[in-house]
PDB file of C-alpha atoms in Angstrom:
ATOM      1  CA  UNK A   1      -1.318 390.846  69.946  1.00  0.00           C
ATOM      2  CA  UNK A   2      -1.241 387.000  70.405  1.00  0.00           C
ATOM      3  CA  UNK A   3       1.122 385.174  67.263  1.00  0.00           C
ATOM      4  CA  UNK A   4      -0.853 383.381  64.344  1.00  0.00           C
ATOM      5  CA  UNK A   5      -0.851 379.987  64.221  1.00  0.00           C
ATOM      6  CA  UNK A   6      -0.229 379.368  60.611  1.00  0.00           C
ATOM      7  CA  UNK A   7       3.103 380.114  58.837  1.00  0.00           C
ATOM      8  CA  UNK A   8       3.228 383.427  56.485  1.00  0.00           C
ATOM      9  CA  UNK A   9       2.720 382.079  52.969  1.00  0.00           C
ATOM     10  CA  UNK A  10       5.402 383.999  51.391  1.00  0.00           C
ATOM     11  CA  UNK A  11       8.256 382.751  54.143  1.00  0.00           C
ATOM     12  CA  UNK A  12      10.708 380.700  52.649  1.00  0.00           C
ATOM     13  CA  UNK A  13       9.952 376.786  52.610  1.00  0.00           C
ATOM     14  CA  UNK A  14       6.381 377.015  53.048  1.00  0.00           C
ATOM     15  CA  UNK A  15       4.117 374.616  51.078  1.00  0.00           C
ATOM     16  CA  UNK A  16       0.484 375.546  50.288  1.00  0.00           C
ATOM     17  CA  UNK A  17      -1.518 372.594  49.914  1.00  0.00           C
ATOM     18  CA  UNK A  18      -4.704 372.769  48.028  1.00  0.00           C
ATOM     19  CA  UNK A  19      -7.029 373.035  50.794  1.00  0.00           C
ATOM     20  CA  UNK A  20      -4.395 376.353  52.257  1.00  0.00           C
ATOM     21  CA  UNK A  21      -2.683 374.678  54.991  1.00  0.00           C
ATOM     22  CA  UNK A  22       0.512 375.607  55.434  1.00  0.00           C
ATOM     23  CA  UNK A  23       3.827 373.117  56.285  1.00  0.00           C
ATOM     24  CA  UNK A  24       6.844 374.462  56.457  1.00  0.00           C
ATOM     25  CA  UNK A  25       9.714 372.192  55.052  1.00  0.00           C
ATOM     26  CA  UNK A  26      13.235 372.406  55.917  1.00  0.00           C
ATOM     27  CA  UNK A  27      16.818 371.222  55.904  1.00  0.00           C
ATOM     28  CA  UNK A  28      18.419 371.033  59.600  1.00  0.00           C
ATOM     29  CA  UNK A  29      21.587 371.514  58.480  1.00  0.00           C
ATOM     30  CA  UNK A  30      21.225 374.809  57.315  1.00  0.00           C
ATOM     31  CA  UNK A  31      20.004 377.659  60.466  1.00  0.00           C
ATOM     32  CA  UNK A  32      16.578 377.957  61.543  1.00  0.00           C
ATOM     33  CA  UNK A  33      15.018 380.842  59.129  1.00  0.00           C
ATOM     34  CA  UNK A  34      14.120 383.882  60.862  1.00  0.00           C
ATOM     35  CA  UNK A  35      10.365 384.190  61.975  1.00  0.00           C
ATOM     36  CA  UNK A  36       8.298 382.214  64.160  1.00  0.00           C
ATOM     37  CA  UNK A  37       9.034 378.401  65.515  1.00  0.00           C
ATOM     38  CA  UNK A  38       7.239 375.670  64.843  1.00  0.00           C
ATOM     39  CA  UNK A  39       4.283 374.576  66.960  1.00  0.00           C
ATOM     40  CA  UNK A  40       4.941 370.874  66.273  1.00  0.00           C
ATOM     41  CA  UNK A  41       8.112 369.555  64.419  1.00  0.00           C
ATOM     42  CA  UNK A  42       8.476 366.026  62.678  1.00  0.00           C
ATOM     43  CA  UNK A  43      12.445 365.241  62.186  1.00  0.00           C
ATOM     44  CA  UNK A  44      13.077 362.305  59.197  1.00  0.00           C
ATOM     45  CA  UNK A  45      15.896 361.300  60.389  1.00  0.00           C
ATOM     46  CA  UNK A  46      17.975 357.867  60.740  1.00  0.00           C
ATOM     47  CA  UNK A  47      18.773 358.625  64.158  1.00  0.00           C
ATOM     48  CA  UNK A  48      16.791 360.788  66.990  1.00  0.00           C
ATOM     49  CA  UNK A  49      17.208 364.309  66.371  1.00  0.00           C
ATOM     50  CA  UNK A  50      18.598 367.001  68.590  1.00  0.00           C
ATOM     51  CA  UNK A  51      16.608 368.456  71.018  1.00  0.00           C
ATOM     52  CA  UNK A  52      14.040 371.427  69.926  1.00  0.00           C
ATOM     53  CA  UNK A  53      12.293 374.011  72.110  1.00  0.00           C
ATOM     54  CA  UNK A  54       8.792 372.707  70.762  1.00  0.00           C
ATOM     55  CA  UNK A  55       6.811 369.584  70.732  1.00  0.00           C
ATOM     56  CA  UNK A  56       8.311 366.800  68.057  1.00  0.00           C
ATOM     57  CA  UNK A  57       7.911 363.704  66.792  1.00  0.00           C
ATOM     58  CA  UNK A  58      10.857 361.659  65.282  1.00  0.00           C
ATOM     59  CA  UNK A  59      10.091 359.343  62.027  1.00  0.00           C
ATOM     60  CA  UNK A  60      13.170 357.075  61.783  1.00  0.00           C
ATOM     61  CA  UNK A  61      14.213 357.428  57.896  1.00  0.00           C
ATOM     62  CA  UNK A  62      17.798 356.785  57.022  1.00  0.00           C
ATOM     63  CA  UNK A  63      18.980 358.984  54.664  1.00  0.00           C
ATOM     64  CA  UNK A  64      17.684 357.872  50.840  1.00  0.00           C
ATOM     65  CA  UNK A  65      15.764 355.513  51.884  1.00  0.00           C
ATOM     66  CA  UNK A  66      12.322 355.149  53.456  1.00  0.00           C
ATOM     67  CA  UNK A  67      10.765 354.848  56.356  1.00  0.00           C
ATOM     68  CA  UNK A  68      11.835 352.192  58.365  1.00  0.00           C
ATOM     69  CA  UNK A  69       8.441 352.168  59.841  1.00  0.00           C
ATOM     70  CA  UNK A  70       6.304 352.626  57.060  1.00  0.00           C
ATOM     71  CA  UNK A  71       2.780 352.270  59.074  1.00  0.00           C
ATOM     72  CA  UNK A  72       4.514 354.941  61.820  1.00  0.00           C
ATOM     73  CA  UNK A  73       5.280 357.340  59.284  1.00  0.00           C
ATOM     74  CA  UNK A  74       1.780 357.031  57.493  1.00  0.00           C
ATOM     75  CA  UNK A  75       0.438 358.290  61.017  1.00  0.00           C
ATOM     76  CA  UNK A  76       2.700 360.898  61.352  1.00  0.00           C
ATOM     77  CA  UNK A  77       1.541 362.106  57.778  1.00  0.00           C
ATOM     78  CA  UNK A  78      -2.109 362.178  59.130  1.00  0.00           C
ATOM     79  CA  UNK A  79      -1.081 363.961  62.226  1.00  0.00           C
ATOM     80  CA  UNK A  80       1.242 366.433  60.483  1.00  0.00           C
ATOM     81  CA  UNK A  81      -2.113 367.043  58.252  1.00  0.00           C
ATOM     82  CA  UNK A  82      -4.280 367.464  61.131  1.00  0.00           C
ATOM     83  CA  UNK A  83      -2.133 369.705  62.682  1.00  0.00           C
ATOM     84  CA  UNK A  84      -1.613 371.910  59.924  1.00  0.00           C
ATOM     85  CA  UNK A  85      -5.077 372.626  60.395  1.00  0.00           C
ATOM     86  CA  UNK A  86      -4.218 375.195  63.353  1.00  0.00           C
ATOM     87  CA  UNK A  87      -0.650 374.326  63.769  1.00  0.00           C
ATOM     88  CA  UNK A  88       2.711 375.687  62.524  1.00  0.00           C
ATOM     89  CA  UNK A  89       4.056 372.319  61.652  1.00  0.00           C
ATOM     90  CA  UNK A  90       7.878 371.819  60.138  1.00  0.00           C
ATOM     91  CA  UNK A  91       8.398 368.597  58.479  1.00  0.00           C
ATOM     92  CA  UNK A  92      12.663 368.520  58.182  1.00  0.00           C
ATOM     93  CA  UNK A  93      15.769 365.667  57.193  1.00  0.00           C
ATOM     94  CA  UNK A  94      19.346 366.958  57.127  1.00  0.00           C
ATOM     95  CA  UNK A  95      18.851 368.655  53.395  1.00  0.00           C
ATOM     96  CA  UNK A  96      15.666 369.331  52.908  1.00  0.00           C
ATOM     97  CA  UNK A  97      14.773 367.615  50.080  1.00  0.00           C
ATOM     98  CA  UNK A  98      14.508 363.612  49.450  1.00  0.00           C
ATOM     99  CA  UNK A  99      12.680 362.570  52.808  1.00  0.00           C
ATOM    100  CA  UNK A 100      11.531 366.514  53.557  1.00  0.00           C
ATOM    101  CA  UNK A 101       9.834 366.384  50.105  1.00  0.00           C
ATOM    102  CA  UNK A 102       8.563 362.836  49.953  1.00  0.00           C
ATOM    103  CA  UNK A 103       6.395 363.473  53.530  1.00  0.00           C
ATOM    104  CA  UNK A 104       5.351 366.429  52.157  1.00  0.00           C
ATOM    105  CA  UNK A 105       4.430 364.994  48.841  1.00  0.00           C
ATOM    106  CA  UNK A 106       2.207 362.021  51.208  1.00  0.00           C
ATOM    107  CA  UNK A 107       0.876 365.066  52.926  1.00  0.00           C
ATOM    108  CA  UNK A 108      -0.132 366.066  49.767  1.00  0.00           C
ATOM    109  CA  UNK A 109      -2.002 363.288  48.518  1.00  0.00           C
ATOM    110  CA  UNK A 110      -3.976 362.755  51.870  1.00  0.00           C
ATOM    111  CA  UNK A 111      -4.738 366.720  50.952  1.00  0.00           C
ATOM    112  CA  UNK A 112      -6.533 365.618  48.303  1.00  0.00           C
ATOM    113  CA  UNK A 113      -3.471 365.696  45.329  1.00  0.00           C
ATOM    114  CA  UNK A 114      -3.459 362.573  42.911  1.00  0.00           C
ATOM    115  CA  UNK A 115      -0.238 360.680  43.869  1.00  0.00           C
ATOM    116  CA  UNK A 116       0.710 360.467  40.550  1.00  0.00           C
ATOM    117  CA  UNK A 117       1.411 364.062  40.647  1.00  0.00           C
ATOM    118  CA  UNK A 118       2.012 364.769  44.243  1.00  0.00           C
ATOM    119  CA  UNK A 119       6.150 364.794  43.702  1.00  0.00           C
ATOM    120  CA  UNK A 120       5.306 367.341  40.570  1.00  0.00           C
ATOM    121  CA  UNK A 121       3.380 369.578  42.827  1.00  0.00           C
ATOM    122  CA  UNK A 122       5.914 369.704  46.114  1.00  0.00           C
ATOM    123  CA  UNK A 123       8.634 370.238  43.202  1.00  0.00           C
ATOM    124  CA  UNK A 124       6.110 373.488  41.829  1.00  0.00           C
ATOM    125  CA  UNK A 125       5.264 374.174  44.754  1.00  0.00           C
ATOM    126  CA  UNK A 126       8.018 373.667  47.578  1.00  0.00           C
ATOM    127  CA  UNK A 127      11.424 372.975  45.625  1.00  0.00           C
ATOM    128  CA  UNK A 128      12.147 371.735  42.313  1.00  0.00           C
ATOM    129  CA  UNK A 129      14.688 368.990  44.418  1.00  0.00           C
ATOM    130  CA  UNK A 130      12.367 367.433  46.233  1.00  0.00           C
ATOM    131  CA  UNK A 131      11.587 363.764  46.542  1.00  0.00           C
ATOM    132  CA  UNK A 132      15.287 362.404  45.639  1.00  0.00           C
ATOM    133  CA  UNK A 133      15.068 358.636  44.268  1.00  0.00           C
ATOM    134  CA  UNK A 134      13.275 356.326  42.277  1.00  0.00           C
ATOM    135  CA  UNK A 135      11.790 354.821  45.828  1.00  0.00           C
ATOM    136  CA  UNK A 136      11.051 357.930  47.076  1.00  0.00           C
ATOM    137  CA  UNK A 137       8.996 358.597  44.038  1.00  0.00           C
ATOM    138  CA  UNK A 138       7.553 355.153  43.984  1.00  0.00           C
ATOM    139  CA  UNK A 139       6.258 355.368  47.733  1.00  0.00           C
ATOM    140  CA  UNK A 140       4.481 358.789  47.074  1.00  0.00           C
ATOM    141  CA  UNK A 141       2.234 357.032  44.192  1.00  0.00           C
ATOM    142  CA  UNK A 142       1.706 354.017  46.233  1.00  0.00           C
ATOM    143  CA  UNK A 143      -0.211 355.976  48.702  1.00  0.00           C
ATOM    144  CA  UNK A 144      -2.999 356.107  46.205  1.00  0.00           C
ATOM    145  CA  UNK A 145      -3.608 352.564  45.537  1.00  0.00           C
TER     146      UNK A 145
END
């Protein structure tokens, strides 16, 4: 039996988006969950990430803050999208919540959520930390203008 290509819906972590695709957020500094790896991994981090057994793409993000690449990350947010399509795709910062939650609250919007309530839905949705600051928050609804 060959392995889906989609996370379980019920695992812990995963976001639903609207349309079903699946993204599977994540803090690195807590162990990988048990159950199947990541197809493709995006790491928001302010410096490279470790090494992982699986195609990645690093988004430099310092901690609390944003992007330091803003125009980078947007594409990364389309990719992550477009591979969530048929991917297993893991979006993950050192917690888990500010920068794991505000890509996945962009990822949201380009799903088709208004920005304005993008952070509301990853918090319903993913975890009721997510998206940490003011700036966080404030790039999320800026992706709708």
């Amino acid at each position: 039996m060959t392995e889906p290509t989609t996370w379980d819906p019920t695992a812990p972590g995963i976001l639903r988006l609207p349309s079903g695709r699946l993204l599977r957020g994540r803090g690195l500094s807590r162990p990988l969950t048990p159950g199947p790896l990541p197809t493709f991994g995006f790491y928001l981090l302010g410096r490279p990430p470790k090494t992982v057994d699986w195609p990645s793409r690093w988004v430099r993000w310092p901690d609390f803050r944003l992007p330091a690449d803003r125009a980078d990350a947007a594409d990364a947010f389309r990719e992550a999208w477009e591979r969530s399509a048929t991917e297993r795709v893991e979006l993950a910062c050192a917690g888990g919540h500010g920068r794991t939650g505000t890509a996945l609250a962009c990822i949201a919007v380009l799903d088709g959520v208004p920005a304005a309530e993008a952070v509301a839905y990853v918090r319903e949705h993913y975890d009721r930390h997510a998206v940490e600051t003011p700036w966080q928050r404030k790039f999320v609804e800026r992706l709708g203008r």
